[in-house]
PDB file of C-alpha atoms and ligand atoms in Angstrom:
ATOM      1  CA  MET B   1     111.118 -92.148 -39.329  1.00  0.00           C
ATOM      2  CA  SER B   2     114.951 -92.351 -39.009  1.00  0.00           C
ATOM      3  CA  GLU B   3     116.339 -95.941 -39.530  1.00  0.00           C
ATOM      4  CA  LEU B   4     117.237 -96.401 -35.872  1.00  0.00           C
ATOM      5  CA  ALA B   5     113.880 -95.462 -34.822  1.00  0.00           C
ATOM      6  CA  ALA B   6     112.363 -98.165 -37.256  1.00  0.00           C
ATOM      7  CA  ASP B   7     114.872-100.366 -35.723  1.00  0.00           C
ATOM      8  CA  ILE B   8     113.902 -99.673 -32.203  1.00  0.00           C
ATOM      9  CA  ILE B   9     110.128-100.174 -32.959  1.00  0.00           C
ATOM     10  CA  ASP B  10     110.955-103.381 -34.894  1.00  0.00           C
ATOM     11  CA  THR B  11     112.873-104.790 -31.750  1.00  0.00           C
ATOM     12  CA  PHE B  12     109.929-103.666 -29.499  1.00  0.00           C
ATOM     13  CA  GLU B  13     107.346-105.314 -31.543  1.00  0.00           C
ATOM     14  CA  THR B  14     109.138-108.678 -32.163  1.00  0.00           C
ATOM     15  CA  PRO B  15     111.259-109.506 -29.025  1.00  0.00           C
ATOM     16  CA  GLY B  16     114.073-111.904 -29.743  1.00  0.00           C
ATOM     17  CA  PRO B  17     113.403-115.654 -28.608  1.00  0.00           C
ATOM     18  CA  PRO B  18     114.536-116.515 -25.064  1.00  0.00           C
ATOM     19  CA  ASP B  19     117.849-118.319 -24.802  1.00  0.00           C
ATOM     20  CA  GLY B  20     117.604-121.888 -26.056  1.00  0.00           C
ATOM     21  CA  CYS B  21     114.862-121.149 -28.403  1.00  0.00           C
ATOM     22  CA  PHE B  22     114.385-121.306 -32.165  1.00  0.00           C
ATOM     23  CA  ALA B  23     112.283-118.606 -34.048  1.00  0.00           C
ATOM     24  CA  GLU B  24     110.600-120.018 -36.822  1.00  0.00           C
ATOM     25  CA  THR B  25     108.160-118.794 -39.337  1.00  0.00           C
ATOM     26  CA  VAL B  26     104.619-119.987 -39.988  1.00  0.00           C
ATOM     27  CA  THR B  27     104.327-121.529 -43.729  1.00  0.00           C
ATOM     28  CA  GLU B  28     100.719-123.149 -43.790  1.00  0.00           C
ATOM     29  CA  ILE B  29      97.468-123.470 -41.725  1.00  0.00           C
ATOM     30  CA  GLU B  30      94.644-125.630 -42.069  1.00  0.00           C
ATOM     31  CA  HIS B  31      91.465-125.225 -40.078  1.00  0.00           C
ATOM     32  CA  TYR B  32      89.336-128.362 -39.713  1.00  0.00           C
ATOM     33  CA  SER B  33      86.783-127.375 -37.260  1.00  0.00           C
ATOM     34  CA  ASP B  34      86.072-124.794 -34.665  1.00  0.00           C
ATOM     35  CA  ARG B  35      88.120-127.359 -32.440  1.00  0.00           C
ATOM     36  CA  LEU B  36      90.872-128.444 -34.687  1.00  0.00           C
ATOM     37  CA  PHE B  37      93.669-127.090 -36.861  1.00  0.00           C
ATOM     38  CA  ARG B  38      97.134-127.844 -38.165  1.00  0.00           C
ATOM     39  CA  PHE B  39      99.904-125.907 -39.211  1.00  0.00           C
ATOM     40  CA  ARG B  40     103.380-125.861 -40.694  1.00  0.00           C
ATOM     41  CA  MET B  41     106.348-124.020 -39.975  1.00  0.00           C
ATOM     42  CA  THR B  42     110.052-123.738 -41.197  1.00  0.00           C
ATOM     43  CA  ARG B  43     112.433-126.093 -39.470  1.00  0.00           C
ATOM     44  CA  PRO B  44     115.744-125.021 -38.057  1.00  0.00           C
ATOM     45  CA  ALA B  45     118.704-126.496 -39.811  1.00  0.00           C
ATOM     46  CA  SER B  46     120.165-127.719 -36.887  1.00  0.00           C
ATOM     47  CA  LEU B  47     117.083-129.620 -35.278  1.00  0.00           C
ATOM     48  CA  ARG B  48     117.395-133.191 -34.998  1.00  0.00           C
ATOM     49  CA  PHE B  49     114.561-135.316 -33.728  1.00  0.00           C
ATOM     50  CA  ARG B  50     113.230-138.794 -33.827  1.00  0.00           C
ATOM     51  CA  SER B  51     109.706-139.557 -35.380  1.00  0.00           C
ATOM     52  CA  GLY B  52     107.026-139.432 -32.490  1.00  0.00           C
ATOM     53  CA  GLU B  53     108.949-136.914 -30.074  1.00  0.00           C
ATOM     54  CA  PHE B  54     107.566-133.525 -29.064  1.00  0.00           C
ATOM     55  CA  VAL B  55     108.911-130.069 -28.464  1.00  0.00           C
ATOM     56  CA  MET B  56     107.825-127.208 -26.471  1.00  0.00           C
ATOM     57  CA  ILE B  57     106.384-124.347 -28.529  1.00  0.00           C
ATOM     58  CA  GLY B  58     105.106-120.798 -27.589  1.00  0.00           C
ATOM     59  CA  LEU B  59     104.289-117.375 -29.352  1.00  0.00           C
ATOM     60  CA  PRO B  60     106.658-114.303 -28.925  1.00  0.00           C
ATOM     61  CA  GLY B  61     105.668-112.090 -26.099  1.00  0.00           C
ATOM     62  CA  ASP B  62     107.042-110.618 -22.833  1.00  0.00           C
ATOM     63  CA  ARG B  63     105.593-113.628 -21.005  1.00  0.00           C
ATOM     64  CA  PRO B  64     105.492-116.545 -23.321  1.00  0.00           C
ATOM     65  CA  VAL B  65     103.410-119.606 -22.677  1.00  0.00           C
ATOM     66  CA  PHE B  66     104.972-122.714 -23.942  1.00  0.00           C
ATOM     67  CA  ARG B  67     103.351-126.108 -24.451  1.00  0.00           C
ATOM     68  CA  ALA B  68     104.305-129.643 -25.339  1.00  0.00           C
ATOM     69  CA  TYR B  69     103.439-130.192 -29.097  1.00  0.00           C
ATOM     70  CA  SER B  70     104.046-133.558 -30.909  1.00  0.00           C
ATOM     71  CA  ILE B  71     105.756-133.160 -34.154  1.00  0.00           C
ATOM     72  CA  ALA B  72     103.470-134.448 -36.779  1.00  0.00           C
ATOM     73  CA  SER B  73     105.883-134.668 -39.471  1.00  0.00           C
ATOM     74  CA  PRO B  74     108.350-137.093 -39.941  1.00  0.00           C
ATOM     75  CA  CYS B  75     112.073-136.894 -39.010  1.00  0.00           C
ATOM     76  CA  TRP B  76     113.170-136.278 -42.545  1.00  0.00           C
ATOM     77  CA  ASP B  77     110.870-133.602 -43.512  1.00  0.00           C
ATOM     78  CA  ASP B  78     112.215-130.186 -44.400  1.00  0.00           C
ATOM     79  CA  THR B  79     109.341-128.198 -42.753  1.00  0.00           C
ATOM     80  CA  LEU B  80     107.734-129.139 -39.135  1.00  0.00           C
ATOM     81  CA  GLU B  81     104.006-129.857 -38.835  1.00  0.00           C
ATOM     82  CA  PHE B  82     101.799-129.693 -35.827  1.00  0.00           C
ATOM     83  CA  TYR B  83      98.062-130.728 -35.230  1.00  0.00           C
ATOM     84  CA  SER B  84      96.266-128.729 -32.453  1.00  0.00           C
ATOM     85  CA  ILE B  85      92.963-128.599 -30.887  1.00  0.00           C
ATOM     86  CA  LYS B  86      91.600-124.928 -30.016  1.00  0.00           C
ATOM     87  CA  VAL B  87      90.748-124.523 -26.387  1.00  0.00           C
ATOM     88  CA  PRO B  88      88.430-121.478 -25.639  1.00  0.00           C
ATOM     89  CA  GLY B  89      90.365-119.381 -23.468  1.00  0.00           C
ATOM     90  CA  GLY B  90      93.271-121.664 -23.428  1.00  0.00           C
ATOM     91  CA  PRO B  91      96.521-119.687 -22.751  1.00  0.00           C
ATOM     92  CA  LEU B  92      98.302-120.779 -25.871  1.00  0.00           C
ATOM     93  CA  THR B  93      95.915-122.154 -28.351  1.00  0.00           C
ATOM     94  CA  GLU B  94      93.435-119.144 -28.134  1.00  0.00           C
ATOM     95  CA  HIS B  95      96.383-117.037 -29.846  1.00  0.00           C
ATOM     96  CA  LEU B  96      97.952-120.021 -31.624  1.00  0.00           C
ATOM     97  CA  GLN B  97      94.457-120.714 -33.637  1.00  0.00           C
ATOM     98  CA  LYS B  98      94.810-117.169 -35.110  1.00  0.00           C
ATOM     99  CA  ILE B  99      98.314-117.415 -36.734  1.00  0.00           C
ATOM    100  CA  ARG B 100      99.107-116.717 -40.259  1.00  0.00           C
ATOM    101  CA  PRO B 101     101.613-117.356 -42.744  1.00  0.00           C
ATOM    102  CA  GLY B 102     104.650-115.115 -41.855  1.00  0.00           C
ATOM    103  CA  ASP B 103     103.978-115.239 -38.126  1.00  0.00           C
ATOM    104  CA  THR B 104     106.778-116.131 -35.650  1.00  0.00           C
ATOM    105  CA  ILE B 105     106.508-119.251 -33.449  1.00  0.00           C
ATOM    106  CA  TRP B 106     109.340-119.837 -30.752  1.00  0.00           C
ATOM    107  CA  MET B 107     110.255-123.453 -30.237  1.00  0.00           C
ATOM    108  CA  ARG B 108     112.558-124.856 -27.522  1.00  0.00           C
ATOM    109  CA  ARG B 109     115.614-126.475 -28.711  1.00  0.00           C
ATOM    110  CA  LYS B 110     115.405-130.109 -27.297  1.00  0.00           C
ATOM    111  CA  PRO B 111     113.090-132.447 -28.583  1.00  0.00           C
ATOM    112  CA  THR B 112     112.003-135.330 -26.301  1.00  0.00           C
ATOM    113  CA  GLY B 113     109.302-138.143 -25.867  1.00  0.00           C
ATOM    114  CA  THR B 114     108.659-142.044 -25.301  1.00  0.00           C
ATOM    115  CA  LEU B 115     106.533-142.542 -28.346  1.00  0.00           C
ATOM    116  CA  VAL B 116     109.632-143.531 -30.676  1.00  0.00           C
ATOM    117  CA  LEU B 117     110.465-146.725 -32.248  1.00  0.00           C
ATOM    118  CA  ASP B 118     113.659-147.144 -29.913  1.00  0.00           C
ATOM    119  CA  ALA B 119     111.552-147.632 -27.061  1.00  0.00           C
ATOM    120  CA  LEU B 120     109.858-150.783 -28.270  1.00  0.00           C
ATOM    121  CA  LEU B 121     111.407-154.127 -28.722  1.00  0.00           C
ATOM    122  CA  PRO B 122     111.469-155.481 -32.165  1.00  0.00           C
ATOM    123  CA  GLY B 123     107.997-156.966 -33.387  1.00  0.00           C
ATOM    124  CA  ARG B 124     105.751-157.990 -35.802  1.00  0.00           C
ATOM    125  CA  ASN B 125     102.876-155.477 -35.999  1.00  0.00           C
ATOM    126  CA  LEU B 126     102.669-151.913 -34.371  1.00  0.00           C
ATOM    127  CA  TRP B 127      99.346-150.611 -32.893  1.00  0.00           C
ATOM    128  CA  MET B 128      98.792-146.923 -32.278  1.00  0.00           C
ATOM    129  CA  PHE B 129      96.046-145.874 -30.219  1.00  0.00           C
ATOM    130  CA  ALA B 130      95.046-142.083 -30.160  1.00  0.00           C
ATOM    131  CA  THR B 131      92.288-140.316 -29.079  1.00  0.00           C
ATOM    132  CA  GLY B 132      91.745-136.711 -30.239  1.00  0.00           C
ATOM    133  CA  THR B 133      95.131-134.704 -30.863  1.00  0.00           C
ATOM    134  CA  GLY B 134      96.937-137.772 -29.686  1.00  0.00           C
ATOM    135  CA  ILE B 135      97.397-138.911 -33.195  1.00  0.00           C
ATOM    136  CA  ALA B 136     100.188-136.341 -34.004  1.00  0.00           C
ATOM    137  CA  PRO B 137     102.939-138.275 -32.850  1.00  0.00           C
ATOM    138  CA  PHE B 138     101.922-141.348 -35.044  1.00  0.00           C
ATOM    139  CA  ALA B 139     101.306-138.811 -38.050  1.00  0.00           C
ATOM    140  CA  SER B 140     104.841-138.643 -37.872  1.00  0.00           C
ATOM    141  CA  ILE B 141     105.706-142.405 -37.302  1.00  0.00           C
ATOM    142  CA  ILE B 142     103.299-143.687 -40.286  1.00  0.00           C
ATOM    143  CA  ARG B 143     105.340-141.338 -42.448  1.00  0.00           C
ATOM    144  CA  ASP B 144     109.132-142.402 -41.221  1.00  0.00           C
ATOM    145  CA  PRO B 145     110.166-145.346 -43.628  1.00  0.00           C
ATOM    146  CA  GLU B 146     112.039-146.772 -40.446  1.00  0.00           C
ATOM    147  CA  SER B 147     108.810-147.643 -39.214  1.00  0.00           C
ATOM    148  CA  TYR B 148     108.206-150.048 -42.344  1.00  0.00           C
ATOM    149  CA  GLU B 149     111.401-151.581 -41.843  1.00  0.00           C
ATOM    150  CA  LYS B 150     110.836-152.378 -38.282  1.00  0.00           C
ATOM    151  CA  PHE B 151     107.251-153.806 -38.553  1.00  0.00           C
ATOM    152  CA  GLU B 152     105.194-155.833 -40.856  1.00  0.00           C
ATOM    153  CA  HIS B 153     101.809-153.891 -40.419  1.00  0.00           C
ATOM    154  CA  LEU B 154     100.957-150.511 -38.831  1.00  0.00           C
ATOM    155  CA  VAL B 155      97.683-150.073 -37.405  1.00  0.00           C
ATOM    156  CA  LEU B 156      96.550-146.634 -36.593  1.00  0.00           C
ATOM    157  CA  VAL B 157      93.484-146.464 -34.256  1.00  0.00           C
ATOM    158  CA  GLN B 158      91.781-143.010 -33.655  1.00  0.00           C
ATOM    159  CA  GLY B 159      88.815-142.238 -31.337  1.00  0.00           C
ATOM    160  CA  CYS B 160      87.021-139.089 -31.582  1.00  0.00           C
ATOM    161  CA  ARG B 161      83.684-137.580 -30.412  1.00  0.00           C
ATOM    162  CA  GLN B 162      82.379-136.790 -33.942  1.00  0.00           C
ATOM    163  CA  GLN B 163      83.328-138.192 -37.419  1.00  0.00           C
ATOM    164  CA  ALA B 164      84.466-134.370 -38.663  1.00  0.00           C
ATOM    165  CA  ASP B 165      87.136-134.871 -35.830  1.00  0.00           C
ATOM    166  CA  LEU B 166      88.824-137.735 -38.105  1.00  0.00           C
ATOM    167  CA  SER B 167      89.380-135.374 -40.910  1.00  0.00           C
ATOM    168  CA  TYR B 168      93.252-134.859 -40.279  1.00  0.00           C
ATOM    169  CA  ALA B 169      93.662-138.852 -39.741  1.00  0.00           C
ATOM    170  CA  GLN B 170      91.733-139.588 -42.783  1.00  0.00           C
ATOM    171  CA  SER B 171      93.691-137.189 -45.227  1.00  0.00           C
ATOM    172  CA  LEU B 172      96.915-138.353 -43.869  1.00  0.00           C
ATOM    173  CA  ALA B 173      95.906-141.892 -44.617  1.00  0.00           C
ATOM    174  CA  GLN B 174      94.772-140.884 -48.120  1.00  0.00           C
ATOM    175  CA  ALA B 175      97.986-139.220 -48.723  1.00  0.00           C
ATOM    176  CA  VAL B 176     100.491-141.906 -47.622  1.00  0.00           C
ATOM    177  CA  PRO B 177     100.281-143.893 -50.920  1.00  0.00           C
ATOM    178  CA  ASP B 178     101.493-140.873 -52.988  1.00  0.00           C
ATOM    179  CA  ASP B 179     104.065-140.029 -50.236  1.00  0.00           C
ATOM    180  CA  PRO B 180     107.465-140.316 -52.463  1.00  0.00           C
ATOM    181  CA  LEU B 181     109.381-141.790 -49.424  1.00  0.00           C
ATOM    182  CA  VAL B 182     107.020-144.198 -47.690  1.00  0.00           C
ATOM    183  CA  GLY B 183     104.114-144.655 -50.296  1.00  0.00           C
ATOM    184  CA  GLU B 184     105.318-147.833 -51.669  1.00  0.00           C
ATOM    185  CA  LEU B 185     106.403-149.279 -48.356  1.00  0.00           C
ATOM    186  CA  ALA B 186     103.095-148.559 -46.902  1.00  0.00           C
ATOM    187  CA  CYS B 187     101.070-150.244 -49.591  1.00  0.00           C
ATOM    188  CA  GLY B 188      98.751-153.080 -48.063  1.00  0.00           C
ATOM    189  CA  ARG B 189     100.819-152.683 -44.479  1.00  0.00           C
ATOM    190  CA  LEU B 190      98.982-149.337 -43.254  1.00  0.00           C
ATOM    191  CA  LYS B 191      95.628-149.605 -41.882  1.00  0.00           C
ATOM    192  CA  LEU B 192      93.523-146.680 -40.548  1.00  0.00           C
ATOM    193  CA  ILE B 193      90.601-147.655 -37.890  1.00  0.00           C
ATOM    194  CA  THR B 194      88.447-144.906 -36.682  1.00  0.00           C
ATOM    195  CA  ALA B 195      85.620-144.787 -33.949  1.00  0.00           C
ATOM    196  CA  THR B 196      83.383-142.087 -32.580  1.00  0.00           C
ATOM    197  CA  THR B 197      81.813-141.656 -29.356  1.00  0.00           C
ATOM    198  CA  GLN B 198      79.250-138.867 -29.864  1.00  0.00           C
ATOM    199  CA  GLU B 199      78.003-139.588 -33.167  1.00  0.00           C
ATOM    200  CA  ARG B 200      77.245-142.924 -34.935  1.00  0.00           C
ATOM    201  CA  SER B 201      79.569-144.120 -37.122  1.00  0.00           C
ATOM    202  CA  ALA B 202      80.999-147.632 -38.782  1.00  0.00           C
ATOM    203  CA  MET B 203      82.323-148.069 -35.226  1.00  0.00           C
ATOM    204  CA  THR B 204      80.827-146.217 -32.304  1.00  0.00           C
ATOM    205  CA  GLY B 205      82.280-146.616 -28.940  1.00  0.00           C
ATOM    206  CA  ARG B 206      85.402-145.743 -26.840  1.00  0.00           C
ATOM    207  CA  LEU B 207      88.402-147.421 -28.232  1.00  0.00           C
ATOM    208  CA  THR B 208      88.652-149.261 -24.877  1.00  0.00           C
ATOM    209  CA  THR B 209      85.138-150.595 -25.375  1.00  0.00           C
ATOM    210  CA  CYS B 210      85.912-151.336 -29.136  1.00  0.00           C
ATOM    211  CA  LEU B 211      89.118-153.224 -28.014  1.00  0.00           C
ATOM    212  CA  THR B 212      87.317-155.285 -25.115  1.00  0.00           C
ATOM    213  CA  ASP B 213      84.400-156.327 -27.533  1.00  0.00           C
ATOM    214  CA  GLY B 214      86.444-157.452 -30.292  1.00  0.00           C
ATOM    215  CA  ARG B 215      85.227-155.150 -32.971  1.00  0.00           C
ATOM    216  CA  LEU B 216      88.622-153.245 -32.991  1.00  0.00           C
ATOM    217  CA  GLU B 217      90.489-156.140 -34.015  1.00  0.00           C
ATOM    218  CA  ASP B 218      88.004-157.431 -36.404  1.00  0.00           C
ATOM    219  CA  ALA B 219      88.243-154.133 -38.236  1.00  0.00           C
ATOM    220  CA  ALA B 220      91.850-154.490 -38.237  1.00  0.00           C
ATOM    221  CA  GLY B 221      91.691-158.107 -39.503  1.00  0.00           C
ATOM    222  CA  MET B 222      94.205-159.235 -37.017  1.00  0.00           C
ATOM    223  CA  ALA B 223      94.439-160.021 -33.060  1.00  0.00           C
ATOM    224  CA  ILE B 224      96.740-158.095 -30.780  1.00  0.00           C
ATOM    225  CA  ASP B 225      99.216-160.454 -29.552  1.00  0.00           C
ATOM    226  CA  SER B 226     101.514-159.272 -26.759  1.00  0.00           C
ATOM    227  CA  ALA B 227     104.134-161.921 -27.780  1.00  0.00           C
ATOM    228  CA  ARG B 228     104.787-160.360 -31.068  1.00  0.00           C
ATOM    229  CA  ASP B 229     102.818-157.199 -31.375  1.00  0.00           C
ATOM    230  CA  ARG B 230     103.971-153.743 -30.139  1.00  0.00           C
ATOM    231  CA  ALA B 231     101.758-150.805 -29.235  1.00  0.00           C
ATOM    232  CA  MET B 232     101.917-147.082 -28.440  1.00  0.00           C
ATOM    233  CA  ILE B 233      99.000-144.885 -26.688  1.00  0.00           C
ATOM    234  CA  CYS B 234      98.677-141.330 -26.754  1.00  0.00           C
ATOM    235  CA  GLY B 235      95.566-139.570 -25.287  1.00  0.00           C
ATOM    236  CA  SER B 236      93.906-138.073 -22.140  1.00  0.00           C
ATOM    237  CA  MET B 237      95.180-139.152 -18.764  1.00  0.00           C
ATOM    238  CA  ALA B 238      91.828-141.152 -18.436  1.00  0.00           C
ATOM    239  CA  MET B 239      92.228-142.858 -21.709  1.00  0.00           C
ATOM    240  CA  LEU B 240      95.919-143.649 -21.122  1.00  0.00           C
ATOM    241  CA  LYS B 241      95.124-145.368 -17.736  1.00  0.00           C
ATOM    242  CA  ASP B 242      92.220-147.281 -19.245  1.00  0.00           C
ATOM    243  CA  MET B 243      94.136-148.483 -22.557  1.00  0.00           C
ATOM    244  CA  CYS B 244      97.105-149.233 -20.352  1.00  0.00           C
ATOM    245  CA  ASP B 245      95.143-151.279 -18.108  1.00  0.00           C
ATOM    246  CA  LEU B 246      93.728-153.284 -20.996  1.00  0.00           C
ATOM    247  CA  LEU B 247      97.065-153.806 -22.567  1.00  0.00           C
ATOM    248  CA  VAL B 248      98.836-154.863 -19.381  1.00  0.00           C
ATOM    249  CA  GLY B 249      95.897-157.229 -18.736  1.00  0.00           C
ATOM    250  CA  ARG B 250      96.641-158.806 -22.352  1.00  0.00           C
ATOM    251  CA  GLY B 251     100.345-159.541 -21.175  1.00  0.00           C
ATOM    252  CA  PHE B 252     102.041-156.293 -22.529  1.00  0.00           C
ATOM    253  CA  VAL B 253     104.991-154.505 -20.571  1.00  0.00           C
ATOM    254  CA  GLU B 254     105.519-150.858 -20.415  1.00  0.00           C
ATOM    255  CA  GLY B 255     108.830-149.659 -22.023  1.00  0.00           C
ATOM    256  CA  SER B 256     110.708-146.435 -21.986  1.00  0.00           C
ATOM    257  CA  ASN B 257     113.797-145.040 -23.904  1.00  0.00           C
ATOM    258  CA  ALA B 258     115.914-146.567 -21.323  1.00  0.00           C
ATOM    259  CA  ARG B 259     114.196-149.797 -21.232  1.00  0.00           C
ATOM    260  CA  PRO B 260     112.491-150.875 -24.443  1.00  0.00           C
ATOM    261  CA  ALA B 261     109.697-153.446 -23.864  1.00  0.00           C
ATOM    262  CA  GLY B 262     106.200-154.048 -25.223  1.00  0.00           C
ATOM    263  CA  PHE B 263     104.183-150.598 -25.269  1.00  0.00           C
ATOM    264  CA  VAL B 264     104.851-146.958 -24.502  1.00  0.00           C
ATOM    265  CA  ILE B 265     102.534-144.171 -23.506  1.00  0.00           C
ATOM    266  CA  GLU B 266     102.481-140.453 -23.715  1.00  0.00           C
ATOM    267  CA  LYS B 267      99.979-137.713 -22.575  1.00  0.00           C
ATOM    268  CA  ALA B 268      98.179-136.003 -25.612  1.00  0.00           C
ATOM    269  CA  PHE B 269      98.771-132.009 -25.535  1.00  0.00           C
ATOM    270  CA  VAL B 270      95.404-130.365 -24.026  1.00  0.00           C
ATOM    271  CA  GLY B 271      95.752-126.827 -23.105  1.00  0.00           C
TER     272      GLY B 271
HETATM  273  P1  A2P Z 301      83.787-139.690 -25.004  1.00  0.00           P
HETATM  274  O1  A2P Z 301      83.068-138.812 -25.866  1.00  0.00           O
HETATM  275  O2  A2P Z 301      82.939-140.869 -24.380  1.00  0.00           O
HETATM  276  O3  A2P Z 301      84.163-138.956 -23.492  1.00  0.00           O
HETATM  277  P2  A2P Z 301      88.115-135.462 -26.029  1.00  0.00           P
HETATM  278  O4  A2P Z 301      87.613-134.752 -27.355  1.00  0.00           O
HETATM  279  O5  A2P Z 301      87.390-134.977 -24.770  1.00  0.00           O
HETATM  280  O6  A2P Z 301      89.633-135.631 -25.690  1.00  0.00           O
HETATM  281  O7  A2P Z 301      87.964-136.914 -26.331  1.00  0.00           O
HETATM  282  C1  A2P Z 301      88.489-137.486 -27.606  1.00  0.00           C
HETATM  283  C2  A2P Z 301      87.832-139.089 -27.368  1.00  0.00           C
HETATM  284  O8  A2P Z 301      88.482-139.736 -26.188  1.00  0.00           O
HETATM  285  C3  A2P Z 301      86.288-138.932 -27.239  1.00  0.00           C
HETATM  286  O9  A2P Z 301      85.926-139.977 -28.203  1.00  0.00           O
HETATM  287  C4  A2P Z 301      86.088-139.454 -25.713  1.00  0.00           C
HETATM  288  O10 A2P Z 301      84.843-140.336 -25.532  1.00  0.00           O
HETATM  289  C5  A2P Z 301      87.555-140.476 -25.905  1.00  0.00           C
HETATM  290  N1  A2P Z 301      87.709-140.992 -24.310  1.00  0.00           N
HETATM  291  C6  A2P Z 301      87.516-140.275 -23.346  1.00  0.00           C
HETATM  292  N2  A2P Z 301      88.081-140.900 -22.169  1.00  0.00           N
HETATM  293  C7  A2P Z 301      88.393-141.926 -22.685  1.00  0.00           C
HETATM  294  C8  A2P Z 301      88.874-143.163 -21.992  1.00  0.00           C
HETATM  295  N3  A2P Z 301      89.145-143.199 -20.626  1.00  0.00           N
HETATM  296  N4  A2P Z 301      89.299-144.112 -22.709  1.00  0.00           N
HETATM  297  C9  A2P Z 301      88.717-144.236 -24.206  1.00  0.00           C
HETATM  298  N5  A2P Z 301      88.361-143.172 -24.644  1.00  0.00           N
HETATM  299  C10 A2P Z 301      88.289-142.248 -23.989  1.00  0.00           C
END
């Protein structure tokens, strides 16, 4: 085959990214179950983001489907990590779950999001409530030194259906003490609390139930106090609504990038 023909076929097989997109390379994949996986990819040199923000990612193709994904790695990291659900028949995740190291992923250039420290007023403890893959933005925040500069304690709370769904959070929490940047800072100041709804565990029940009946604060060894504490929530629409109602009922005020306040929310990626 002539060089020109090879070039043409190459161009055909791997179309260039649309305007405003980076083309990055997958470096690592870890499957936790038939429902959950994480992957890493190269980071564009020009990408700047704040820990907790999300980007739109898609796979190369004529009609690429882009979905919002929280960046699960902290803003200082050389590579980008993402944590994803596998939705059977899902327009993106059905294909994304099959990626291998060396594959290309397209990523729109502009990161955004409200689960950022800037959207919260200064406070004492930071509570992060996640269900399912809603833990991804918090995986970034707990690995950012700024979080420990701004807050005395970080409490990461994850609710899932089954214990196996908690593997990602558990391995994150286990790895933090050895993290060269935040390991020392996080010592005795980061707490992971987990709950399951469809399998018995140390804490069984929805996060909303565990907050209401006091088990969550008991497990954390501290009470949530809207006057001094700050919170972030990431999960399904129903979970966001119910958690919001609970926090508002406890005196928390919702904030945004433009108007920092007591808590912020964001819908977790689902499709
Ligand atoms: P449940 O099993 O009772 O529905 P999913 O995997 O569907 O995204 O759910 C993740 C976790 O979020 C599950 O444990 C689920 O509990 C829980 N959940 C679903 N809706 C709510 C809600 N409104 N408030 C709190 N937790 C919720």
